[in-house]
Amino acid sequence: MSGFAGFPFAGLDFYEDLEADNSKAFWTAHKHVYEASVRAPMLALTTELEDDFGTAKLFRPYRDVRFAKNKSPYKEHQGAFVAVAPGTGWYVQIGAPGLFVAGGVYAMTPEQLARLRTTIDDDVRGPELQRLLDELTTAGYEVGGDQLKTRPKGYAADHPRIDLLRHKSLVVRRNFGAPDWLKTSRTGTEVRTAWEAMRPLVDWLGAVLGP
């Protein structure tokens, strides 16, 4: 496979059109655009990053509609994930809005969630996590993830890290949009830089939640 040279804007246009016509007929007629302008560049990008971060999983373009109200058959973005522990790692996505990167923990077993909350509750490890998140928000990243609306059972409402304890998933993310450099090799540098900035958080979570 040749080196990564950026994401052609044809890929963004493909997803914009897919949002308007998410049908098998459209997909079949334009699959060659997806393969050339989305999937191939994403494979090249993750291959370029593999030595420093690990092997990525490219997500399938097909939605699981068995239990969904939305029966649209195709995802309106292409994502890839590098795991350091179950449900924990780095993420990159391309879609109509452009480039999106993230890192953190997306899904936890009940045992993992209990382990994370115990660690957040600790007066040494908990502030470590808060400092990592504060550094990333200062650098322009946004903290996200699913949260309980109330306090988790067993923790006081006035706990100094109650907001962190409410998290059922915990990620940091950045939307780059669609700058001109998206269609150049600079995209690889930008994703690498973002993932490196997230590495202390991803490593911290991986150490807590890993096997």
PDB file of C-alpha atoms in Angstrom:
ATOM      1  CA  MET A   1       0.000   0.000   0.000  1.00  0.00           C
ATOM      2  CA  SER A   2       1.299   3.452  -0.841  1.00  0.00           C
ATOM      3  CA  GLY A   3       1.926   6.047   1.874  1.00  0.00           C
ATOM      4  CA  PHE A   4      -0.813   8.215   3.316  1.00  0.00           C
ATOM      5  CA  ALA A   5      -1.414  11.372   1.250  1.00  0.00           C
ATOM      6  CA  GLY A   6      -4.526  12.812   2.906  1.00  0.00           C
ATOM      7  CA  PHE A   7      -8.293  12.441   2.589  1.00  0.00           C
ATOM      8  CA  PRO A   8      -9.660  13.630  -0.768  1.00  0.00           C
ATOM      9  CA  PHE A   9     -12.586  15.991  -0.427  1.00  0.00           C
ATOM     10  CA  ALA A  10     -14.482  13.567  -2.659  1.00  0.00           C
ATOM     11  CA  GLY A  11     -14.833  11.417   0.457  1.00  0.00           C
ATOM     12  CA  LEU A  12     -16.513  14.240   2.377  1.00  0.00           C
ATOM     13  CA  ASP A  13     -18.812  14.879  -0.582  1.00  0.00           C
ATOM     14  CA  PHE A  14     -19.636  11.169  -0.653  1.00  0.00           C
ATOM     15  CA  TYR A  15     -20.834  11.290   2.954  1.00  0.00           C
ATOM     16  CA  GLU A  16     -22.772  14.499   2.412  1.00  0.00           C
ATOM     17  CA  ASP A  17     -24.623  12.824  -0.451  1.00  0.00           C
ATOM     18  CA  LEU A  18     -25.099   9.656   1.610  1.00  0.00           C
ATOM     19  CA  GLU A  19     -26.798  11.697   4.333  1.00  0.00           C
ATOM     20  CA  ALA A  20     -29.337  12.796   1.692  1.00  0.00           C
ATOM     21  CA  ASP A  21     -29.784   9.329   0.163  1.00  0.00           C
ATOM     22  CA  ASN A  22     -28.834   6.543   2.561  1.00  0.00           C
ATOM     23  CA  SER A  23     -29.922   3.714   0.286  1.00  0.00           C
ATOM     24  CA  LYS A  24     -28.447   0.553  -1.172  1.00  0.00           C
ATOM     25  CA  ALA A  25     -28.902   1.994  -4.658  1.00  0.00           C
ATOM     26  CA  PHE A  26     -26.800   5.057  -3.830  1.00  0.00           C
ATOM     27  CA  TRP A  27     -24.145   2.979  -2.050  1.00  0.00           C
ATOM     28  CA  THR A  28     -23.819   0.536  -4.923  1.00  0.00           C
ATOM     29  CA  ALA A  29     -23.506   3.326  -7.483  1.00  0.00           C
ATOM     30  CA  HIS A  30     -20.879   5.228  -5.455  1.00  0.00           C
ATOM     31  CA  LYS A  31     -19.030   2.466  -3.624  1.00  0.00           C
ATOM     32  CA  HIS A  32     -15.948   3.131  -5.768  1.00  0.00           C
ATOM     33  CA  VAL A  33     -15.775   6.639  -4.269  1.00  0.00           C
ATOM     34  CA  TYR A  34     -15.948   5.203  -0.755  1.00  0.00           C
ATOM     35  CA  GLU A  35     -13.196   2.694  -1.520  1.00  0.00           C
ATOM     36  CA  ALA A  36     -10.838   5.231  -3.127  1.00  0.00           C
ATOM     37  CA  SER A  37     -11.504   8.377  -1.086  1.00  0.00           C
ATOM     38  CA  VAL A  38     -12.438   7.000   2.353  1.00  0.00           C
ATOM     39  CA  ARG A  39     -11.427   3.416   3.065  1.00  0.00           C
ATOM     40  CA  ALA A  40      -8.064   3.369   1.271  1.00  0.00           C
ATOM     41  CA  PRO A  41      -6.836   6.634   2.856  1.00  0.00           C
ATOM     42  CA  MET A  42      -8.003   5.498   6.300  1.00  0.00           C
ATOM     43  CA  LEU A  43      -6.108   2.224   5.901  1.00  0.00           C
ATOM     44  CA  ALA A  44      -3.015   4.142   4.797  1.00  0.00           C
ATOM     45  CA  LEU A  45      -3.303   6.536   7.752  1.00  0.00           C
ATOM     46  CA  THR A  46      -3.665   3.799  10.359  1.00  0.00           C
ATOM     47  CA  THR A  47      -0.805   1.861   8.785  1.00  0.00           C
ATOM     48  CA  GLU A  48       1.387   4.956   9.056  1.00  0.00           C
ATOM     49  CA  LEU A  49       0.527   5.293  12.770  1.00  0.00           C
ATOM     50  CA  GLU A  50       0.741   1.599  13.599  1.00  0.00           C
ATOM     51  CA  ASP A  51       4.351   1.471  14.800  1.00  0.00           C
ATOM     52  CA  ASP A  52       3.727   4.173  17.406  1.00  0.00           C
ATOM     53  CA  PHE A  53       0.197   3.337  18.541  1.00  0.00           C
ATOM     54  CA  GLY A  54      -0.728  -0.190  17.523  1.00  0.00           C
ATOM     55  CA  THR A  55      -2.916  -1.945  14.986  1.00  0.00           C
ATOM     56  CA  ALA A  56      -6.201  -0.227  14.209  1.00  0.00           C
ATOM     57  CA  LYS A  57      -9.593  -1.759  13.621  1.00  0.00           C
ATOM     58  CA  LEU A  58     -11.543  -0.148  10.780  1.00  0.00           C
ATOM     59  CA  PHE A  59     -15.251  -0.235  11.500  1.00  0.00           C
ATOM     60  CA  ARG A  60     -17.626  -1.716   8.962  1.00  0.00           C
ATOM     61  CA  PRO A  61     -19.626   0.810   6.932  1.00  0.00           C
ATOM     62  CA  TYR A  62     -22.877  -1.047   7.582  1.00  0.00           C
ATOM     63  CA  ARG A  63     -25.178  -0.166  10.479  1.00  0.00           C
ATOM     64  CA  ASP A  64     -26.709  -2.795  12.746  1.00  0.00           C
ATOM     65  CA  VAL A  65     -30.377  -1.927  12.318  1.00  0.00           C
ATOM     66  CA  ARG A  66     -31.910  -4.986  14.017  1.00  0.00           C
ATOM     67  CA  PHE A  67     -33.041  -3.065  17.107  1.00  0.00           C
ATOM     68  CA  ALA A  68     -32.744   0.503  15.831  1.00  0.00           C
ATOM     69  CA  LYS A  69     -35.594   2.855  15.010  1.00  0.00           C
ATOM     70  CA  ASN A  70     -33.387   4.377  12.305  1.00  0.00           C
ATOM     71  CA  LYS A  71     -33.224   1.743   9.569  1.00  0.00           C
ATOM     72  CA  SER A  72     -30.701   3.584   7.374  1.00  0.00           C
ATOM     73  CA  PRO A  73     -28.336   0.820   6.245  1.00  0.00           C
ATOM     74  CA  TYR A  74     -25.024   2.733   6.136  1.00  0.00           C
ATOM     75  CA  LYS A  75     -22.962   4.685   8.652  1.00  0.00           C
ATOM     76  CA  GLU A  76     -22.436   8.321   7.714  1.00  0.00           C
ATOM     77  CA  HIS A  77     -18.769   8.308   8.714  1.00  0.00           C
ATOM     78  CA  GLN A  78     -15.758   5.976   8.694  1.00  0.00           C
ATOM     79  CA  GLY A  79     -14.051   5.334  12.003  1.00  0.00           C
ATOM     80  CA  ALA A  80     -10.951   3.455  13.140  1.00  0.00           C
ATOM     81  CA  PHE A  81      -9.949   2.454  16.670  1.00  0.00           C
ATOM     82  CA  VAL A  82      -6.665   1.404  18.267  1.00  0.00           C
ATOM     83  CA  ALA A  83      -7.225  -0.436  21.558  1.00  0.00           C
ATOM     84  CA  VAL A  84      -4.825  -0.497  24.501  1.00  0.00           C
ATOM     85  CA  ALA A  85      -7.377  -2.278  26.725  1.00  0.00           C
ATOM     86  CA  PRO A  86     -10.944  -3.504  26.127  1.00  0.00           C
ATOM     87  CA  GLY A  87     -12.985  -0.476  25.047  1.00  0.00           C
ATOM     88  CA  THR A  88     -10.047   1.871  25.674  1.00  0.00           C
ATOM     89  CA  GLY A  89      -7.777   3.570  23.137  1.00  0.00           C
ATOM     90  CA  TRP A  90      -7.522   6.088  20.302  1.00  0.00           C
ATOM     91  CA  TYR A  91     -10.136   6.895  17.652  1.00  0.00           C
ATOM     92  CA  VAL A  92     -10.120   8.722  14.305  1.00  0.00           C
ATOM     93  CA  GLN A  93     -13.098   9.448  12.058  1.00  0.00           C
ATOM     94  CA  ILE A  94     -13.808  11.002   8.666  1.00  0.00           C
ATOM     95  CA  GLY A  95     -17.243  12.119   7.511  1.00  0.00           C
ATOM     96  CA  ALA A  96     -19.067  14.998   5.852  1.00  0.00           C
ATOM     97  CA  PRO A  97     -18.015  17.503   8.585  1.00  0.00           C
ATOM     98  CA  GLY A  98     -14.358  16.496   8.182  1.00  0.00           C
ATOM     99  CA  LEU A  99     -11.813  15.018  10.582  1.00  0.00           C
ATOM    100  CA  PHE A 100     -12.535  14.014  14.185  1.00  0.00           C
ATOM    101  CA  VAL A 101     -10.155  12.463  16.733  1.00  0.00           C
ATOM    102  CA  ALA A 102     -10.708  11.156  20.237  1.00  0.00           C
ATOM    103  CA  GLY A 103      -9.217   8.988  22.935  1.00  0.00           C
ATOM    104  CA  GLY A 104     -10.336   7.386  26.177  1.00  0.00           C
ATOM    105  CA  VAL A 105     -12.677   4.629  27.319  1.00  0.00           C
ATOM    106  CA  TYR A 106     -15.869   4.022  25.352  1.00  0.00           C
ATOM    107  CA  ALA A 107     -17.345   0.970  27.040  1.00  0.00           C
ATOM    108  CA  MET A 108     -16.768  -0.741  30.382  1.00  0.00           C
ATOM    109  CA  THR A 109     -17.949  -3.877  32.098  1.00  0.00           C
ATOM    110  CA  PRO A 110     -19.525  -3.339  35.527  1.00  0.00           C
ATOM    111  CA  GLU A 111     -16.271  -4.564  37.084  1.00  0.00           C
ATOM    112  CA  GLN A 112     -14.195  -2.101  35.067  1.00  0.00           C
ATOM    113  CA  LEU A 113     -16.525   0.767  35.932  1.00  0.00           C
ATOM    114  CA  ALA A 114     -16.282  -0.079  39.631  1.00  0.00           C
ATOM    115  CA  ARG A 115     -12.490  -0.217  39.337  1.00  0.00           C
ATOM    116  CA  LEU A 116     -12.394   3.179  37.621  1.00  0.00           C
ATOM    117  CA  ARG A 117     -14.612   4.783  40.258  1.00  0.00           C
ATOM    118  CA  THR A 118     -12.507   3.317  43.072  1.00  0.00           C
ATOM    119  CA  THR A 119      -9.419   4.827  41.430  1.00  0.00           C
ATOM    120  CA  ILE A 120     -11.096   8.218  40.920  1.00  0.00           C
ATOM    121  CA  ASP A 121     -12.109   8.154  44.592  1.00  0.00           C
ATOM    122  CA  ASP A 122      -8.484   7.641  45.646  1.00  0.00           C
ATOM    123  CA  ASP A 123      -6.928  10.879  46.896  1.00  0.00           C
ATOM    124  CA  VAL A 124      -3.734  10.307  44.882  1.00  0.00           C
ATOM    125  CA  ARG A 125      -4.889   8.618  41.679  1.00  0.00           C
ATOM    126  CA  GLY A 126      -8.092  10.646  41.344  1.00  0.00           C
ATOM    127  CA  PRO A 127      -6.312  14.012  41.202  1.00  0.00           C
ATOM    128  CA  GLU A 128      -3.884  12.480  38.671  1.00  0.00           C
ATOM    129  CA  LEU A 129      -6.770  11.887  36.287  1.00  0.00           C
ATOM    130  CA  GLN A 130      -8.181  15.360  36.899  1.00  0.00           C
ATOM    131  CA  ARG A 131      -4.802  16.937  36.079  1.00  0.00           C
ATOM    132  CA  LEU A 132      -4.553  14.973  32.830  1.00  0.00           C
ATOM    133  CA  LEU A 133      -8.003  16.154  31.776  1.00  0.00           C
ATOM    134  CA  ASP A 134      -7.283  19.748  32.796  1.00  0.00           C
ATOM    135  CA  GLU A 135      -4.119  19.754  30.680  1.00  0.00           C
ATOM    136  CA  LEU A 136      -6.010  18.453  27.672  1.00  0.00           C
ATOM    137  CA  THR A 137      -8.846  20.968  28.005  1.00  0.00           C
ATOM    138  CA  THR A 138      -6.267  23.751  28.287  1.00  0.00           C
ATOM    139  CA  ALA A 139      -4.752  22.445  25.043  1.00  0.00           C
ATOM    140  CA  GLY A 140      -8.123  22.698  23.296  1.00  0.00           C
ATOM    141  CA  TYR A 141      -9.622  19.243  23.730  1.00  0.00           C
ATOM    142  CA  GLU A 142     -13.193  18.646  24.902  1.00  0.00           C
ATOM    143  CA  VAL A 143     -14.062  16.139  27.614  1.00  0.00           C
ATOM    144  CA  GLY A 144     -17.072  13.938  26.857  1.00  0.00           C
ATOM    145  CA  GLY A 145     -18.691  10.596  27.548  1.00  0.00           C
ATOM    146  CA  ASP A 146     -21.922   9.246  28.980  1.00  0.00           C
ATOM    147  CA  GLN A 147     -22.697  10.353  32.531  1.00  0.00           C
ATOM    148  CA  LEU A 148     -25.227   9.567  35.217  1.00  0.00           C
ATOM    149  CA  LYS A 149     -27.595  12.425  35.983  1.00  0.00           C
ATOM    150  CA  THR A 150     -27.210  11.766  39.692  1.00  0.00           C
ATOM    151  CA  ARG A 151     -24.381  10.573  41.910  1.00  0.00           C
ATOM    152  CA  PRO A 152     -23.323   6.916  41.648  1.00  0.00           C
ATOM    153  CA  LYS A 153     -24.410   4.725  44.528  1.00  0.00           C
ATOM    154  CA  GLY A 154     -21.970   4.807  47.437  1.00  0.00           C
ATOM    155  CA  TYR A 155     -20.475   8.231  46.722  1.00  0.00           C
ATOM    156  CA  ALA A 156     -21.392  11.529  48.353  1.00  0.00           C
ATOM    157  CA  ALA A 157     -22.963  14.261  46.240  1.00  0.00           C
ATOM    158  CA  ASP A 158     -20.282  16.688  47.470  1.00  0.00           C
ATOM    159  CA  HIS A 159     -17.358  14.425  46.524  1.00  0.00           C
ATOM    160  CA  PRO A 160     -14.561  16.645  45.105  1.00  0.00           C
ATOM    161  CA  ARG A 161     -14.545  14.599  41.881  1.00  0.00           C
ATOM    162  CA  ILE A 162     -18.253  13.816  41.658  1.00  0.00           C
ATOM    163  CA  ASP A 163     -18.388  14.891  37.994  1.00  0.00           C
ATOM    164  CA  LEU A 164     -15.741  12.312  37.105  1.00  0.00           C
ATOM    165  CA  LEU A 165     -17.457   9.655  39.201  1.00  0.00           C
ATOM    166  CA  ARG A 166     -20.643  10.122  37.178  1.00  0.00           C
ATOM    167  CA  HIS A 167     -18.935   9.051  33.957  1.00  0.00           C
ATOM    168  CA  LYS A 168     -19.942   5.711  32.401  1.00  0.00           C
ATOM    169  CA  SER A 169     -17.539   6.402  29.544  1.00  0.00           C
ATOM    170  CA  LEU A 170     -14.799   9.022  29.440  1.00  0.00           C
ATOM    171  CA  VAL A 171     -13.194  10.479  26.313  1.00  0.00           C
ATOM    172  CA  VAL A 172     -11.438  13.589  25.093  1.00  0.00           C
ATOM    173  CA  ARG A 173     -12.031  14.744  21.534  1.00  0.00           C
ATOM    174  CA  ARG A 174     -11.294  17.366  18.923  1.00  0.00           C
ATOM    175  CA  ASN A 175     -13.096  18.294  15.715  1.00  0.00           C
ATOM    176  CA  PHE A 176     -10.705  19.543  13.047  1.00  0.00           C
ATOM    177  CA  GLY A 177     -13.369  20.158  10.420  1.00  0.00           C
ATOM    178  CA  ALA A 178     -12.265  20.244   6.795  1.00  0.00           C
ATOM    179  CA  PRO A 179      -9.189  22.497   6.461  1.00  0.00           C
ATOM    180  CA  ASP A 180      -7.297  22.538   3.175  1.00  0.00           C
ATOM    181  CA  TRP A 181      -4.559  20.360   4.665  1.00  0.00           C
ATOM    182  CA  LEU A 182      -7.041  17.492   5.114  1.00  0.00           C
ATOM    183  CA  LYS A 183      -6.298  16.380   1.548  1.00  0.00           C
ATOM    184  CA  THR A 184      -2.533  16.335   2.197  1.00  0.00           C
ATOM    185  CA  SER A 185      -0.121  14.212   4.216  1.00  0.00           C
ATOM    186  CA  ARG A 186      -0.219  16.851   6.974  1.00  0.00           C
ATOM    187  CA  THR A 187      -3.357  15.085   8.212  1.00  0.00           C
ATOM    188  CA  GLY A 188      -1.193  12.216   9.405  1.00  0.00           C
ATOM    189  CA  THR A 189       0.952  14.633  11.415  1.00  0.00           C
ATOM    190  CA  GLU A 190      -2.110  16.281  12.955  1.00  0.00           C
ATOM    191  CA  VAL A 191      -3.639  12.948  14.011  1.00  0.00           C
ATOM    192  CA  ARG A 192      -0.299  11.747  15.379  1.00  0.00           C
ATOM    193  CA  THR A 193       0.128  14.960  17.392  1.00  0.00           C
ATOM    194  CA  ALA A 194      -3.405  14.714  18.787  1.00  0.00           C
ATOM    195  CA  TRP A 195      -3.019  11.067  19.744  1.00  0.00           C
ATOM    196  CA  GLU A 196       0.329  11.802  21.399  1.00  0.00           C
ATOM    197  CA  ALA A 197      -1.346  14.556  23.428  1.00  0.00           C
ATOM    198  CA  MET A 198      -3.947  12.006  24.527  1.00  0.00           C
ATOM    199  CA  ARG A 199      -1.405   9.280  25.289  1.00  0.00           C
ATOM    200  CA  PRO A 200      -0.995  10.049  29.031  1.00  0.00           C
ATOM    201  CA  LEU A 201      -4.775   9.804  29.483  1.00  0.00           C
ATOM    202  CA  VAL A 202      -5.124   6.679  27.338  1.00  0.00           C
ATOM    203  CA  ASP A 203      -2.206   5.019  29.162  1.00  0.00           C
ATOM    204  CA  TRP A 204      -3.676   5.979  32.551  1.00  0.00           C
ATOM    205  CA  LEU A 205      -7.041   4.487  31.661  1.00  0.00           C
ATOM    206  CA  GLY A 206      -5.441   1.425  30.100  1.00  0.00           C
ATOM    207  CA  ALA A 207      -3.475   0.764  33.298  1.00  0.00           C
ATOM    208  CA  VAL A 208      -6.615   1.017  35.421  1.00  0.00           C
ATOM    209  CA  LEU A 209      -8.984  -0.876  33.129  1.00  0.00           C
ATOM    210  CA  GLY A 210      -6.715  -3.362  31.404  1.00  0.00           C
ATOM    211  CA  PRO A 211      -6.593  -7.069  32.210  1.00  0.00           C
TER     212      PRO A 211
END
